[in-house]
Coordinates of N, CA and C in Angstrom, one line a residue:
Chain A
X1095 N -8.1 -1.4 10.3 CA -6.4 -0.8 9.6 C -6.3 -0.8 7.4
X1096 N -5.3 0.7 8.1 CA -5.8 0.8 6.4 C -3.6 0.8 5.8
X1097 N -3.6 -0.4 5.2 CA -2.8 -0.6 5.3 C -1.8 0.1 3.8
X1098 N -2.4 0.9 2.8 CA -2.6 0.7 1.9 C -3.0 2.4 2.5
X1099 N -2.0 3.2 2.2 CA -2.4 4.1 1.8 C -2.0 5.7 0.1
X1100 N -3.2 6.5 0.8 CA -3.1 7.3 -0.5 C -3.9 8.3 -0.1
X1101 N -2.4 9.5 0.2 CA -2.7 10.8 1.2 C -3.6 11.5 0.7
X1102 N -3.0 11.5 -1.0 CA -3.7 12.8 -1.6 C -5.3 12.4 -2.0
X1103 N -6.9 12.6 -1.7 CA -7.5 12.6 -2.5 C -7.6 13.0 -3.6
X1104 N -7.1 14.1 -4.3 CA -7.8 14.6 -5.3 C -6.3 15.8 -6.0
X1105 N -6.9 15.2 -7.1 CA -5.2 16.0 -7.9 C -6.0 16.4 -9.6
X1106 N -5.2 17.8 -9.6 CA -5.7 18.8 -10.5 C -4.6 18.9 -11.6
X1107 N -4.9 18.3 -13.0 CA -3.4 19.1 -14.0 C -3.1 19.5 -14.9
X1108 N -3.0 20.1 -15.9 CA -3.0 20.1 -17.0 C -3.0 19.1 -18.5
X1109 N -3.6 19.6 -19.3 CA -3.9 18.5 -19.9 C -2.2 18.1 -21.0
X1110 N -1.1 17.8 -21.6 CA 0.0 17.0 -21.2 C 1.2 16.9 -20.9
X1111 N 0.6 17.7 -19.4 CA 1.2 17.2 -18.4 C 1.5 15.7 -18.4
X1112 N 2.3 15.5 -17.0 CA 2.8 14.7 -15.9 C 1.7 14.5 -14.9
X1113 N 1.1 13.9 -14.7 CA 0.5 13.6 -13.7 C 1.0 12.6 -12.6
X1114 N 1.3 12.7 -11.0 CA 1.7 11.5 -10.2 C 0.7 10.9 -9.3
X1115 N 0.9 10.2 -9.1 CA -0.4 9.8 -8.4 C 1.0 8.8 -6.8
X1116 N 0.6 9.4 -6.0 CA 1.4 7.7 -5.0 C 0.8 7.3 -4.1
X1117 N 1.3 6.7 -3.4 CA 0.6 4.7 -2.9 C 1.9 4.7 -2.3
X1118 N 1.1 4.6 -0.7 CA 2.0 3.8 0.4 C 1.4 2.9 1.1
X1119 N 2.5 2.6 1.7 CA 2.1 0.8 2.3 C 2.8 0.7 3.9
X1120 N 1.9 -0.9 4.8 CA 2.6 -0.4 6.2 C 2.8 -2.0 5.9
X1121 N 2.2 -3.3 5.5 CA 2.6 -4.4 5.7 C 3.9 -4.4 4.5
X1122 N 4.9 -5.6 5.2 CA 6.0 -5.7 4.8 C 5.6 -6.7 3.5
X1123 N 4.9 -7.9 4.2 CA 4.3 -8.6 3.2 C 3.8 -8.5 2.0
X1124 N 3.4 -7.8 1.6 CA 3.0 -6.8 0.0 C 4.4 -7.7 -0.4
X1125 N 3.3 -8.1 -1.7 CA 5.0 -8.2 -2.3 C 4.5 -8.2 -4.8
X1126 N 3.3 -7.5 -4.5 CA 2.2 -7.7 -5.8 C 1.5 -6.0 -5.5
X1127 N 2.1 -5.5 -6.8 CA 1.4 -3.7 -6.0 C 0.3 -3.8 -8.3
X1128 N -1.0 -3.4 -7.2 CA -1.7 -2.6 -8.5 C -2.0 -1.3 -8.8
X1129 N -2.2 -1.0 -9.8 CA -3.1 0.5 -9.7 C -4.7 0.6 -10.6
X1130 N -5.7 0.7 -10.0 CA -6.8 0.3 -10.7 C -7.8 1.6 -11.5
X1131 N -8.4 1.4 -12.0 CA -8.9 2.7 -12.8 C -10.8 3.2 -12.9
X1132 N -10.7 4.6 -12.1 CA -12.5 3.7 -12.1 C -13.3 5.3 -12.4
X1133 N -13.7 5.2 -13.3 CA -15.0 5.7 -13.5 C -16.3 5.8 -12.9
X1134 N -16.8 7.0 -13.5 CA -18.7 6.8 -12.3 C -19.2 5.5 -12.8
X1135 N -20.1 5.7 -11.4 CA -21.1 4.5 -12.7 C -20.8 3.0 -13.0
X1136 N -19.2 3.4 -12.8 CA -18.9 2.2 -13.5 C -17.5 1.1 -12.6
X1137 N -16.9 -0.2 -12.2 CA -16.5 -0.4 -11.4 C -14.9 -0.9 -11.9
X1138 N -13.8 -0.7 -11.3 CA -12.4 -0.4 -11.5 C -12.1 -0.8 -12.4
X1139 N -11.1 -0.5 -12.9 CA -10.5 -1.7 -13.7 C -8.4 -1.4 -13.8
X1140 N -8.3 -2.9 -14.1 CA -6.7 -2.9 -14.1 C -6.2 -2.0 -14.5
X1141 N -5.4 -1.7 -14.2 CA -4.1 -0.7 -15.3 C -3.0 -0.8 -15.1
X1142 N -2.6 -1.1 -14.8 CA -1.3 -1.4 -14.7 C -0.8 -2.4 -13.4
X1143 N 0.4 -2.5 -13.2 CA 1.1 -3.4 -11.8 C 2.4 -4.0 -11.6
X1144 N 2.8 -3.8 -10.2 CA 4.5 -4.9 -10.6 C 4.2 -5.0 -9.3
X1145 N 5.6 -6.3 -10.1 CA 5.9 -7.0 -8.4 C 6.6 -6.6 -8.3
X1146 N 7.2 -7.3 -6.8 CA 8.3 -6.9 -6.1 C 9.1 -7.0 -5.9
X1147 N 9.8 -7.4 -7.0 CA 11.1 -8.0 -7.7 C 11.6 -7.0 -8.6
X1148 N 10.6 -6.0 -8.9 CA 11.3 -5.3 -9.8 C 11.2 -3.8 -9.6
X1149 N 11.2 -2.4 -9.8 CA 11.3 -1.8 -9.8 C 10.6 -0.8 -9.8
X1150 N 10.0 -1.3 -11.7 CA 9.7 -0.6 -12.6 C 9.2 -1.4 -13.8
X1151 N 7.5 -0.5 -13.8 CA 6.7 -1.4 -14.6 C 6.4 0.0 -15.8
X1152 N 6.9 -0.3 -17.3 CA 5.9 0.7 -18.1 C 4.5 0.1 -18.8
X1153 N 4.4 0.5 -19.3 CA 2.6 0.2 -20.5 C 2.3 2.0 -20.9
X1154 N 2.5 2.1 -22.0 CA 2.3 2.8 -22.3 C 2.5 4.3 -22.4
X1155 N 2.0 4.8 -21.8 CA 1.7 6.3 -21.3 C 1.8 5.5 -19.4
X1156 N 2.2 5.5 -19.0 CA 1.6 4.7 -17.4 C 2.9 4.2 -16.9
X1157 N 3.5 4.9 -15.8 CA 4.6 3.6 -15.8 C 4.5 3.9 -14.3
X1158 N 4.7 2.4 -13.2 CA 4.8 2.5 -12.2 C 6.1 2.3 -11.8
X1159 N 6.0 3.1 -10.7 CA 7.5 2.7 -9.4 C 7.5 2.6 -8.3
X1160 N 7.9 1.5 -8.2 CA 8.1 1.1 -6.5 C 9.2 0.8 -5.9
X1161 N 9.4 1.5 -4.4 CA 10.2 1.7 -3.5 C 10.2 0.9 -2.5
X1162 N 10.2 -0.6 -2.7 CA 10.1 -1.7 -0.9 C 11.4 -0.7 0.5
X1163 N 11.4 0.0 -0.4 CA 12.2 0.1 0.3 C 11.5 1.1 1.7
X1164 N 10.8 2.4 0.7 CA 10.0 3.7 1.1 C 9.0 2.8 1.9
X1165 N 8.3 1.9 1.7 CA 7.0 1.6 0.9 C 6.1 2.1 0.1
X1166 N 6.7 2.1 -0.4 CA 5.3 3.5 -1.4 C 6.3 3.3 -3.1
X1167 N 4.8 3.6 -3.5 CA 4.9 2.9 -4.7 C 4.7 4.7 -5.4
X1168 N 4.2 4.3 -6.4 CA 3.3 5.6 -7.9 C 3.5 5.3 -9.1
X1169 N 2.4 6.5 -10.0 CA 1.5 6.5 -11.6 C 2.0 7.5 -11.2
X1170 N 2.6 7.3 -12.5 CA 2.9 8.2 -13.2 C 2.6 8.4 -14.8
X1171 N 2.4 9.3 -15.4 CA 1.5 9.2 -16.1 C 1.7 10.5 -17.6
X1172 N 2.2 10.2 -18.5 CA 3.0 11.0 -19.4 C 1.9 11.3 -21.0
X1173 N 2.0 11.6 -22.0 CA 1.6 12.9 -21.1 C 0.0 12.1 -20.1
X1174 N -0.8 13.1 -19.5 CA -1.8 13.7 -19.4 C -2.6 13.8 -20.3
X1175 N -3.8 12.9 -20.2 CA -5.2 12.7 -21.0 C -6.4 13.5 -20.1
X1176 N -7.0 14.3 -20.7 CA -8.9 14.2 -20.7 C -9.5 13.1 -20.0
X1177 N -9.3 12.3 -20.5 CA -9.9 10.9 -21.0 C -9.5 10.4 -19.1
X1178 N -8.5 10.3 -18.7 CA -7.4 10.2 -17.8 C -8.5 10.9 -16.8
X1179 N -9.5 11.4 -16.4 CA -9.9 11.9 -15.6 C -11.1 10.6 -14.9
X1180 N -10.8 10.7 -13.9 CA -11.2 9.4 -13.2 C -10.5 8.4 -11.7
X1181 N -10.8 8.1 -10.2 CA -10.1 7.8 -8.9 C -8.9 6.8 -9.4
X1182 N -8.0 7.0 -9.1 CA -7.3 5.1 -9.5 C -6.7 5.4 -8.0
X1183 N -7.4 4.0 -8.1 CA -6.7 3.2 -6.9 C -5.6 2.5 -7.2
X1184 N -5.0 2.1 -5.4 CA -4.2 1.9 -5.6 C -4.1 0.5 -4.8
X1185 N -3.2 -1.2 -5.2 CA -3.8 -2.1 -4.4 C -2.4 -3.2 -4.3
X1186 N -2.6 -3.8 -2.8 CA -1.6 -4.3 -2.5 C -1.9 -5.7 -2.4
X1187 N -0.8 -7.1 -2.4 CA -1.8 -7.9 -2.2 C 0.3 -9.3 -1.9
X1188 N -0.2 -10.1 -0.8 CA 0.7 -10.8 -0.8 C 0.7 -12.5 -1.4
X1189 N 2.0 -12.9 -1.5 CA 2.0 -14.0 -1.6 C 1.0 -15.3 -0.9
X1190 N 0.6 -16.1 -1.5 CA 0.0 -17.0 -0.9 C -1.3 -16.5 0.2
X1191 N -1.6 -15.3 -0.1 CA -2.4 -13.8 1.4 C -3.5 -14.1 0.0
X1192 N -4.2 -14.1 0.6 CA -5.6 -14.4 -0.2 C -6.7 -13.1 -0.6
X1193 N -5.7 -12.3 0.4 CA -7.1 -10.7 -0.2 C -5.4 -9.6 -0.7
X1194 N -7.3 -8.9 -1.3 CA -6.6 -7.2 -2.6 C -6.7 -6.1 -1.7
X1195 N -5.4 -5.2 -1.0 CA -5.8 -4.5 0.2 C -6.1 -3.4 -1.0
X1196 N -7.0 -2.1 -1.0 CA -6.6 -0.6 -1.6 C -6.8 0.6 -0.5
X1197 N -6.5 1.5 -1.5 CA -6.5 2.1 -0.1 C -8.3 3.3 -1.0
X1198 N -7.5 4.3 -0.8 CA -9.0 4.8 -0.8 C -8.9 5.9 -2.1
X1199 N -8.4 6.0 -2.8 CA -8.0 6.5 -4.1 C -7.8 7.8 -4.0
X1200 N -7.3 8.3 -5.5 CA -7.1 9.9 -5.9 C -7.7 9.6 -7.3
X1201 N -8.7 11.0 -7.1 CA -9.8 11.4 -8.0 C -8.2 12.4 -9.2
X1202 N -8.1 12.2 -9.9 CA -7.2 12.7 -11.0 C -8.1 13.1 -12.2
X1203 N -8.0 14.7 -12.5 CA -8.6 15.5 -13.2 C -7.6 16.4 -13.9
X1204 N -7.6 16.0 -15.2 CA -6.8 16.1 -16.6 C -7.7 17.2 -17.2
X1205 N -7.0 18.8 -16.5 CA -7.9 19.7 -17.1 C -7.9 20.3 -18.8
X1206 N -8.5 20.1 -19.9 CA -7.4 20.3 -21.4 C -6.8 22.0 -21.1
Chain B
X720 N -16.6 -3.8 -21.0 CA -17.3 -4.9 -19.4 C -17.2 -5.7 -19.4
X721 N -17.2 -6.4 -17.9 CA -15.6 -7.5 -17.2 C -16.0 -8.0 -17.3
X722 N -17.5 -8.1 -17.8 CA -17.5 -9.8 -17.3 C -18.4 -9.9 -16.3
X723 N -18.8 -8.8 -14.9 CA -19.1 -9.8 -13.7 C -20.2 -8.9 -14.1
X724 N -21.4 -9.8 -13.1 CA -23.1 -8.9 -13.2 C -22.7 -9.0 -11.9
X725 N -23.1 -8.2 -11.7 CA -24.0 -7.6 -9.7 C -25.4 -7.5 -9.9
X726 N -26.3 -7.7 -9.5 CA -27.4 -7.6 -9.3 C -27.9 -7.5 -7.6
X727 N -28.9 -6.4 -7.2 CA -29.7 -5.3 -7.9 C -28.7 -4.4 -8.2
X728 N -28.4 -2.6 -9.5 CA -27.4 -2.1 -9.3 C -27.4 -0.9 -8.3
X729 N -29.8 -1.3 -8.1 CA -29.9 0.3 -6.6 C -30.8 -0.8 -5.4
X730 N -30.7 -1.0 -5.1 CA -31.4 -1.3 -3.3 C -31.5 0.0 -2.2
X731 N -33.2 0.2 -1.9 CA -33.3 0.9 -0.9 C -33.7 0.6 -0.2
X732 N -33.9 0.1 1.4 CA -34.9 -0.3 2.0 C -34.2 0.2 3.3
X733 N -35.2 0.2 4.4 CA -34.7 0.5 5.9 C -34.4 0.1 6.7
X734 N -33.9 0.8 8.2 CA -32.9 -0.2 8.7 C -33.7 -1.1 9.5
X735 N -32.7 -1.8 9.3 CA -33.3 -3.8 10.7 C -33.7 -4.3 9.4
X736 N -34.0 -4.2 8.4 CA -34.2 -4.9 7.0 C -33.0 -5.8 6.7
X737 N -32.7 -6.7 5.9 CA -32.3 -7.5 5.2 C -32.7 -7.8 3.8
X738 N -30.9 -7.6 3.3 CA -30.7 -7.9 1.9 C -29.8 -8.5 1.1
X739 N -30.3 -9.0 -0.4 CA -29.2 -9.9 -0.6 C -28.7 -9.3 -2.2
X740 N -27.2 -9.4 -2.2 CA -26.9 -8.6 -3.6 C -26.4 -9.7 -3.6
X741 N -26.8 -10.1 -5.4 CA -25.9 -11.4 -6.3 C -25.4 -10.6 -7.4
X742 N -23.7 -11.5 -7.5 CA -22.9 -11.2 -8.2 C -22.2 -13.1 -9.0
X743 N -22.3 -12.5 -10.2 CA -21.7 -13.9 -11.4 C -20.7 -13.6 -11.8
X744 N -19.8 -14.3 -11.5 CA -18.3 -13.7 -12.2 C -18.4 -13.9 -13.8
X745 N -16.9 -13.7 -13.9 CA -16.5 -14.2 -14.9 C -16.4 -15.5 -14.8
X746 N -16.3 -16.0 -17.0 CA -16.7 -17.7 -17.0 C -15.3 -17.8 -17.1
X747 N -14.6 -19.1 -15.7 CA -14.4 -19.9 -15.7 C -13.5 -19.2 -14.2
X748 N -13.8 -18.2 -13.8 CA -13.1 -17.5 -12.2 C -13.5 -18.6 -11.3
X749 N -12.7 -18.6 -10.4 CA -12.7 -19.6 -9.4 C -13.5 -18.7 -7.6
X750 N -13.0 -17.2 -8.2 CA -12.8 -16.8 -6.5 C -13.5 -15.3 -6.8
X751 N -13.9 -14.7 -6.1 CA -15.3 -14.1 -5.9 C -14.1 -13.5 -4.4
X752 N -14.6 -11.3 -4.9 CA -14.3 -11.0 -3.6 C -15.6 -10.1 -3.2
X753 N -15.6 -9.7 -2.5 CA -17.0 -8.6 -2.2 C -15.5 -7.2 -1.4
X754 N -16.7 -5.8 -1.9 CA -16.5 -5.1 -1.7 C -16.8 -3.9 -1.0
X755 N -16.5 -3.3 -0.4 CA -17.5 -2.4 0.2 C -16.8 -0.4 -0.3
X756 N -17.2 0.4 -0.5 CA -17.0 1.0 -0.9 C -18.2 2.7 0.0
X757 N -17.7 2.5 0.9 CA -18.7 3.8 1.2 C -18.1 5.1 1.3
X758 N -18.6 5.9 1.4 CA -18.7 7.1 0.5 C -17.2 8.0 0.5
X759 N -16.1 8.6 0.3 CA -14.6 9.0 0.9 C -14.1 7.9 1.4
X760 N -14.6 6.9 0.7 CA -13.6 5.9 1.5 C -13.0 4.3 0.3
X761 N -11.7 4.6 0.1 CA -12.0 3.4 0.0 C -12.6 1.3 -0.3
X762 N -12.1 0.8 -1.2 CA -12.5 -0.3 -1.4 C -12.0 -1.4 0.0
X763 N -12.8 -1.2 1.1 CA -12.5 -2.1 2.1 C -12.8 -4.5 1.7
X764 N -12.6 -4.3 2.1 CA -11.9 -5.7 1.4 C -12.3 -7.0 2.8
X765 N -13.6 -7.5 2.1 CA -14.8 -7.8 2.4 C -14.5 -9.1 3.8
X766 N -14.7 -9.7 1.9 CA -14.3 -11.7 2.3 C -14.7 -11.7 1.0
X767 N -13.7 -13.7 0.5 CA -13.3 -13.9 -0.6 C -14.0 -15.0 -0.5
X768 N -14.4 -15.9 -1.6 CA -14.1 -17.0 -2.0 C -14.0 -17.7 -3.4
X769 N -13.4 -18.8 -2.9 CA -12.3 -20.2 -3.9 C -13.4 -21.6 -3.9
X770 N -13.9 -21.5 -5.5 CA -14.0 -22.8 -6.0 C -15.8 -23.4 -4.8
X771 N -16.1 -22.6 -3.9 CA -17.0 -22.0 -3.2 C -16.9 -22.4 -1.7
X772 N -15.3 -21.9 -1.6 CA -14.9 -22.2 -0.3 C -14.6 -21.1 0.0
X773 N -15.3 -20.3 1.6 CA -14.2 -19.5 1.9 C -13.3 -19.1 2.0
X774 N -12.4 -18.0 1.3 CA -10.2 -18.4 1.6 C -9.9 -16.7 2.3
X775 N -10.9 -16.2 2.6 CA -10.1 -14.6 3.0 C -10.9 -14.0 3.6
X776 N -11.3 -13.2 4.5 CA -11.6 -12.7 5.7 C -11.4 -11.2 5.6
X777 N -12.4 -10.4 5.7 CA -11.3 -8.6 6.2 C -12.5 -8.4 6.8
X778 N -12.5 -6.9 6.2 CA -13.6 -6.3 8.1 C -15.4 -6.4 7.2
X779 N -15.2 -8.3 7.4 CA -16.5 -8.5 7.6 C -17.4 -8.0 8.4
X780 N -18.9 -7.1 9.2 CA -20.3 -7.7 10.1 C -20.4 -8.6 10.3
X781 N -20.4 -9.9 11.5 CA -21.1 -10.0 11.8 C -22.2 -10.9 11.4
X782 N -22.7 -9.0 10.8 CA -24.3 -8.9 10.2 C -24.7 -9.5 9.4
X783 N -23.3 -9.3 8.3 CA -23.0 -10.1 6.8 C -22.5 -10.4 7.2
X784 N -23.4 -12.0 5.9 CA -22.5 -13.0 5.6 C -22.7 -13.4 3.8
X785 N -21.8 -14.5 3.7 CA -21.7 -14.6 2.1 C -21.7 -15.6 2.0
X786 N -21.6 -16.1 0.2 CA -22.0 -17.6 0.5 C -21.1 -18.0 -1.3
X787 N -20.9 -18.9 -2.0 CA -20.5 -19.2 -3.0 C -21.1 -20.1 -3.2
X788 N -22.0 -20.2 -4.2 CA -22.3 -21.4 -5.0 C -22.1 -22.3 -5.5
X789 N -22.0 -24.3 -5.7 CA -21.7 -24.6 -7.0 C -21.6 -24.4 -7.7
X790 N -22.8 -23.3 -8.4 CA -22.2 -22.4 -9.7 C -21.1 -21.8 -10.1
X791 N -20.9 -20.8 -9.4 CA -19.5 -20.4 -8.8 C -20.5 -18.8 -8.1
X792 N -21.8 -18.5 -9.0 CA -22.4 -16.8 -8.5 C -21.5 -17.2 -6.7
X793 N -21.9 -16.1 -6.4 CA -21.4 -15.8 -4.9 C -23.0 -14.9 -4.8
X794 N -23.7 -14.6 -2.8 CA -23.9 -13.9 -2.9 C -23.7 -13.2 -1.0
X795 N -24.2 -12.2 -1.1 CA -23.6 -11.5 0.3 C -25.2 -11.1 0.2
X796 N -25.4 -11.3 1.9 CA -26.4 -11.3 1.7 C -26.4 -10.0 3.9
X797 N -27.0 -9.1 4.0 CA -26.6 -8.1 4.6 C -28.1 -7.4 6.1
X798 N -27.7 -8.2 6.9 CA -29.2 -8.3 7.4 C -29.2 -6.8 8.7
X799 N -29.8 -6.9 9.6 CA -29.8 -5.7 10.8 C -29.2 -4.7 10.2
X800 N -29.7 -3.8 9.3 CA -29.4 -3.3 8.2 C -29.6 -1.9 9.6
X801 N -28.2 -1.3 9.0 CA -28.4 0.3 9.9 C -27.6 1.6 8.7
X802 N -28.0 2.4 9.0 CA -28.0 4.0 7.7 C -26.5 3.7 7.4
X803 N -25.8 3.9 8.6 CA -23.6 3.3 7.9 C -23.7 2.1 6.9
X804 N -24.5 1.4 7.2 CA -24.3 0.2 5.6 C -24.2 0.9 4.1
X805 N -25.0 2.0 4.4 CA -25.1 2.7 2.7 C -24.0 2.5 2.0
X806 N -23.7 2.5 1.0 CA -22.4 2.0 0.7 C -22.6 1.6 -1.1
X807 N -21.6 2.0 -2.0 CA -21.4 0.9 -2.3 C -20.4 -0.7 -2.9
X808 N -21.3 -1.7 -3.0 CA -21.1 -3.2 -2.8 C -20.7 -3.3 -4.3
X809 N -19.1 -4.3 -3.9 CA -18.4 -4.1 -5.1 C -17.8 -6.3 -5.2
X810 N -18.5 -6.4 -6.3 CA -18.3 -8.0 -6.3 C -17.3 -7.6 -7.2
X811 N -15.8 -8.7 -7.4 CA -14.7 -8.8 -8.1 C -14.9 -10.7 -8.1
X812 N -13.6 -11.1 -9.6 CA -14.1 -11.9 -9.5 C -12.2 -11.8 -10.2
X813 N -11.9 -13.4 -10.2 CA -10.2 -13.3 -10.0 C -9.7 -14.9 -11.0
X814 N -9.8 -15.4 -12.0 CA -9.5 -17.1 -12.3 C -8.6 -17.4 -11.6
X815 N -7.5 -17.6 -10.4 CA -7.2 -18.4 -8.7 C -7.4 -18.0 -7.5
X816 N -7.1 -17.4 -6.8 CA -7.6 -17.5 -6.1 C -6.3 -16.5 -5.2
X817 N -6.6 -15.9 -5.7 CA -5.1 -14.6 -6.2 C -3.4 -14.1 -6.0
X818 N -3.0 -14.0 -5.3 CA -1.8 -14.1 -5.1 C -1.2 -13.3 -6.3
X819 N 0.4 -13.3 -6.4 CA 0.1 -12.1 -7.4 C 0.4 -12.3 -8.5
X820 N -1.0 -13.5 -9.3 CA -0.6 -12.9 -10.6 C -2.8 -12.1 -10.1
X821 N -3.1 -12.1 -9.0 CA -4.3 -11.5 -8.8 C -5.3 -10.1 -9.3
X822 N -5.0 -10.1 -10.5 CA -5.8 -9.2 -11.6 C -7.4 -8.8 -11.0
X823 N -7.7 -9.1 -10.6 CA -9.4 -8.5 -10.0 C -10.1 -7.6 -11.2
X824 N -10.8 -8.3 -11.5 CA -12.1 -7.7 -12.5 C -13.8 -7.5 -11.9
X825 N -13.6 -6.4 -11.3 CA -15.0 -6.2 -10.9 C -16.1 -5.7 -12.3
X826 N -17.8 -6.0 -11.3 CA -18.4 -5.9 -11.7 C -19.2 -3.9 -11.4
X827 N -20.4 -3.8 -11.6 CA -20.4 -2.5 -10.9 C -20.9 -1.6 -10.8
X828 N -21.3 -2.2 -9.7 CA -21.8 -1.4 -7.9 C -23.3 -2.6 -8.0
X829 N -23.7 -2.7 -6.6 CA -24.6 -2.1 -6.2 C -24.7 -1.1 -5.2
X830 N -25.7 -0.3 -4.8 CA -25.6 1.0 -4.8 C -26.8 0.7 -3.4
X831 N -26.7 -0.4 -2.4 CA -27.5 -0.1 -1.2 C -27.6 1.8 -0.4
X832 N -28.9 1.7 0.1 CA -29.2 2.9 -0.1 C -30.6 2.8 2.2
X833 N -30.0 2.7 2.7 CA -31.1 2.1 4.0 C -31.7 4.0 4.8
X834 N -32.4 4.2 4.6 CA -32.9 5.5 5.1 C -33.7 5.1 6.4

């Protein structure tokens, strides 16, 4: 069952513009959300997270927004850089649950 | 370098065979997670161990099993292999058992090809 969904398999943006990656979830018990970034031939690496008590978390060029009522989160990258080109995975977990569910990933390409 | 080590990096085998994938977590991490990534699929959660005990189970087939040893390394055993088992298998570790602080540190993965 796909409890975490990333409906856009790919996204292409121009360098300097904003990249917006979206993620939807179905399990209302999820209360912690993370974004991971994956380069080819490497494992995913943690990028940014947000707790359900917040609706926004910012770290440099990366901002994650959470809309609990819509069960939707998004990752904004501003400005986008060619080095941001990677696959981005959305993940979610629930307090006192011990697994983390991932979406299918979105491949971001930032063109110079 | 995440500090999580997975071996082997690549493995080619035939249908019906059995393989073992190995994972050494980051120093100090008690939790080990196994994920499967098939072509164009997300990371499918298989199983989690915490300090030697199974803590959570996901979409793991009965032909697959795992364990975590006293030194905290983990092995994922895949038996009666089928073509569809070809995938990238990731191990991840974390300090605690997951939950609100559940940042995972991933290894580079083991790519299994079943012919």
